[in-house]
Amino acid sequence: MISIALYEDNIKDAERLLDLLNEWSFNRDKPITVKHYYAAGDVSALDAYDCLMLDVKMPGINGIDFARKIRSAKILVPIIFVSDHKIGRASCRERV
């Protein structure tokens, strides 16, 4: 079973992501569990997850800074950044 922590403050966006994750799980016959969080928090237990999905723009600490905090705690779980921010054809990538 794949365990995912989803950090998304917008409930509609979280529901869309959960639908996509469940569809992916069903199509590949790979069971998943998703724990939804509305805001960044304590990082100490995050190494229990197989994957972290972080919204780039969250209240308090943003997803990029939260990822830096996670990495500084030596937690090496893969991180996927998500955002509904429209940037047209431009894209950016930053190493955290």
PDB file of C-alpha atoms in Angstrom:
ATOM      1  CA  MET A   1       0.000   0.000   0.000  1.00  0.00           C
ATOM      2  CA  ILE A   2       1.274   3.459  -0.926  1.00  0.00           C
ATOM      3  CA  SER A   3       0.904   6.058   1.810  1.00  0.00           C
ATOM      4  CA  ILE A   4       0.580   9.710   0.745  1.00  0.00           C
ATOM      5  CA  ALA A   5       0.413  12.913   2.790  1.00  0.00           C
ATOM      6  CA  LEU A   6      -1.463  15.626   0.901  1.00  0.00           C
ATOM      7  CA  TYR A   7      -1.019  19.233   2.048  1.00  0.00           C
ATOM      8  CA  GLU A   8      -3.699  21.351   0.356  1.00  0.00           C
ATOM      9  CA  ASP A   9      -5.619  24.206   1.965  1.00  0.00           C
ATOM     10  CA  ASN A  10      -8.336  24.449  -0.708  1.00  0.00           C
ATOM     11  CA  ILE A  11     -10.950  21.707  -0.202  1.00  0.00           C
ATOM     12  CA  LYS A  12     -12.039  21.682  -3.861  1.00  0.00           C
ATOM     13  CA  ASP A  13      -8.458  21.273  -5.055  1.00  0.00           C
ATOM     14  CA  ALA A  14      -7.904  18.553  -2.447  1.00  0.00           C
ATOM     15  CA  GLU A  15     -11.000  16.708  -3.658  1.00  0.00           C
ATOM     16  CA  ARG A  16      -9.770  16.910  -7.284  1.00  0.00           C
ATOM     17  CA  LEU A  17      -6.377  15.557  -6.279  1.00  0.00           C
ATOM     18  CA  LEU A  18      -7.967  12.765  -4.247  1.00  0.00           C
ATOM     19  CA  ASP A  19     -10.106  11.820  -7.259  1.00  0.00           C
ATOM     20  CA  LEU A  20      -7.024  11.698  -9.491  1.00  0.00           C
ATOM     21  CA  LEU A  21      -5.077   9.660  -6.955  1.00  0.00           C
ATOM     22  CA  ASN A  22      -7.940   7.205  -6.531  1.00  0.00           C
ATOM     23  CA  GLU A  23      -8.284   6.842 -10.302  1.00  0.00           C
ATOM     24  CA  TRP A  24      -4.532   6.216 -10.598  1.00  0.00           C
ATOM     25  CA  SER A  25      -4.757   3.637  -7.804  1.00  0.00           C
ATOM     26  CA  PHE A  26      -7.709   1.851  -9.396  1.00  0.00           C
ATOM     27  CA  ASN A  27      -6.219   1.769 -12.905  1.00  0.00           C
ATOM     28  CA  ARG A  28      -2.969   0.270 -11.654  1.00  0.00           C
ATOM     29  CA  ASP A  29      -4.441  -1.990  -8.979  1.00  0.00           C
ATOM     30  CA  LYS A  30      -2.167  -0.311  -6.418  1.00  0.00           C
ATOM     31  CA  PRO A  31      -3.909   0.496  -3.139  1.00  0.00           C
ATOM     32  CA  ILE A  32      -3.197   3.875  -1.594  1.00  0.00           C
ATOM     33  CA  THR A  33      -3.994   5.727   1.593  1.00  0.00           C
ATOM     34  CA  VAL A  34      -4.087   9.512   1.612  1.00  0.00           C
ATOM     35  CA  LYS A  35      -3.965  11.672   4.724  1.00  0.00           C
ATOM     36  CA  HIS A  36      -5.144  15.220   3.985  1.00  0.00           C
ATOM     37  CA  TYR A  37      -3.727  18.192   5.871  1.00  0.00           C
ATOM     38  CA  TYR A  38      -4.910  21.788   5.434  1.00  0.00           C
ATOM     39  CA  ALA A  39      -1.636  23.419   6.491  1.00  0.00           C
ATOM     40  CA  ALA A  40       2.005  22.605   7.077  1.00  0.00           C
ATOM     41  CA  GLY A  41       2.904  21.368  10.524  1.00  0.00           C
ATOM     42  CA  ASP A  42       5.255  19.118  12.428  1.00  0.00           C
ATOM     43  CA  VAL A  43       7.669  17.209  10.186  1.00  0.00           C
ATOM     44  CA  SER A  44       8.805  14.545  12.651  1.00  0.00           C
ATOM     45  CA  ALA A  45       6.442  11.784  11.459  1.00  0.00           C
ATOM     46  CA  LEU A  46       6.591  12.484   7.718  1.00  0.00           C
ATOM     47  CA  ASP A  47       9.143   9.765   7.040  1.00  0.00           C
ATOM     48  CA  ALA A  48       6.292   7.273   7.594  1.00  0.00           C
ATOM     49  CA  TYR A  49       4.829   8.291   4.206  1.00  0.00           C
ATOM     50  CA  ASP A  50       5.890   7.039   0.778  1.00  0.00           C
ATOM     51  CA  CYS A  51       5.193  10.398  -0.863  1.00  0.00           C
ATOM     52  CA  LEU A  52       4.376  13.968   0.129  1.00  0.00           C
ATOM     53  CA  MET A  53       2.230  16.255  -2.024  1.00  0.00           C
ATOM     54  CA  LEU A  54       2.658  19.895  -1.045  1.00  0.00           C
ATOM     55  CA  ASP A  55       0.602  22.825  -2.265  1.00  0.00           C
ATOM     56  CA  VAL A  56       2.985  25.581  -3.273  1.00  0.00           C
ATOM     57  CA  LYS A  57       0.806  28.300  -1.741  1.00  0.00           C
ATOM     58  CA  MET A  58      -0.505  27.523   1.741  1.00  0.00           C
ATOM     59  CA  PRO A  59      -1.325  29.736   4.723  1.00  0.00           C
ATOM     60  CA  GLY A  60       1.588  30.264   7.062  1.00  0.00           C
ATOM     61  CA  ILE A  61       4.581  28.507   5.561  1.00  0.00           C
ATOM     62  CA  ASN A  62       4.433  27.865   1.803  1.00  0.00           C
ATOM     63  CA  GLY A  63       5.108  24.484   0.225  1.00  0.00           C
ATOM     64  CA  ILE A  64       8.634  25.361  -0.932  1.00  0.00           C
ATOM     65  CA  ASP A  65       9.703  26.501   2.547  1.00  0.00           C
ATOM     66  CA  PHE A  66       7.945  23.511   4.112  1.00  0.00           C
ATOM     67  CA  ALA A  67       9.939  21.224   1.800  1.00  0.00           C
ATOM     68  CA  ARG A  68      13.152  22.925   2.919  1.00  0.00           C
ATOM     69  CA  LYS A  69      12.128  22.311   6.543  1.00  0.00           C
ATOM     70  CA  ILE A  70      11.429  18.641   5.716  1.00  0.00           C
ATOM     71  CA  ARG A  71      14.807  18.204   4.006  1.00  0.00           C
ATOM     72  CA  SER A  72      16.669  19.991   6.818  1.00  0.00           C
ATOM     73  CA  ALA A  73      15.174  17.364   9.157  1.00  0.00           C
ATOM     74  CA  LYS A  74      16.866  14.732   6.920  1.00  0.00           C
ATOM     75  CA  ILE A  75      13.518  13.336   5.712  1.00  0.00           C
ATOM     76  CA  LEU A  76      14.092  12.077   2.180  1.00  0.00           C
ATOM     77  CA  VAL A  77      10.556  11.063   1.205  1.00  0.00           C
ATOM     78  CA  PRO A  78       9.767  12.081  -2.413  1.00  0.00           C
ATOM     79  CA  ILE A  79       7.950  15.414  -2.661  1.00  0.00           C
ATOM     80  CA  ILE A  80       5.520  16.441  -5.396  1.00  0.00           C
ATOM     81  CA  PHE A  81       4.551  20.109  -5.562  1.00  0.00           C
ATOM     82  CA  VAL A  82       1.022  20.967  -6.638  1.00  0.00           C
ATOM     83  CA  SER A  83      -0.599  24.298  -7.424  1.00  0.00           C
ATOM     84  CA  ASP A  84      -3.628  25.650  -9.186  1.00  0.00           C
ATOM     85  CA  HIS A  85      -1.748  28.844 -10.003  1.00  0.00           C
ATOM     86  CA  LYS A  86      -1.948  29.619 -13.711  1.00  0.00           C
ATOM     87  CA  ILE A  87       1.415  30.658 -15.134  1.00  0.00           C
ATOM     88  CA  GLY A  88       0.691  30.178 -18.809  1.00  0.00           C
ATOM     89  CA  ARG A  89       3.421  28.405 -20.729  1.00  0.00           C
ATOM     90  CA  ALA A  90       6.134  29.487 -18.345  1.00  0.00           C
ATOM     91  CA  SER A  91       7.424  27.015 -15.825  1.00  0.00           C
ATOM     92  CA  CYS A  92       9.946  27.134 -13.045  1.00  0.00           C
ATOM     93  CA  ARG A  93      11.951  24.590 -11.138  1.00  0.00           C
ATOM     94  CA  GLU A  94      13.794  25.077  -7.905  1.00  0.00           C
ATOM     95  CA  ARG A  95      15.910  22.551  -6.075  1.00  0.00           C
ATOM     96  CA  VAL A  96      14.937  22.074  -2.431  1.00  0.00           C
TER      97      VAL A  96
END
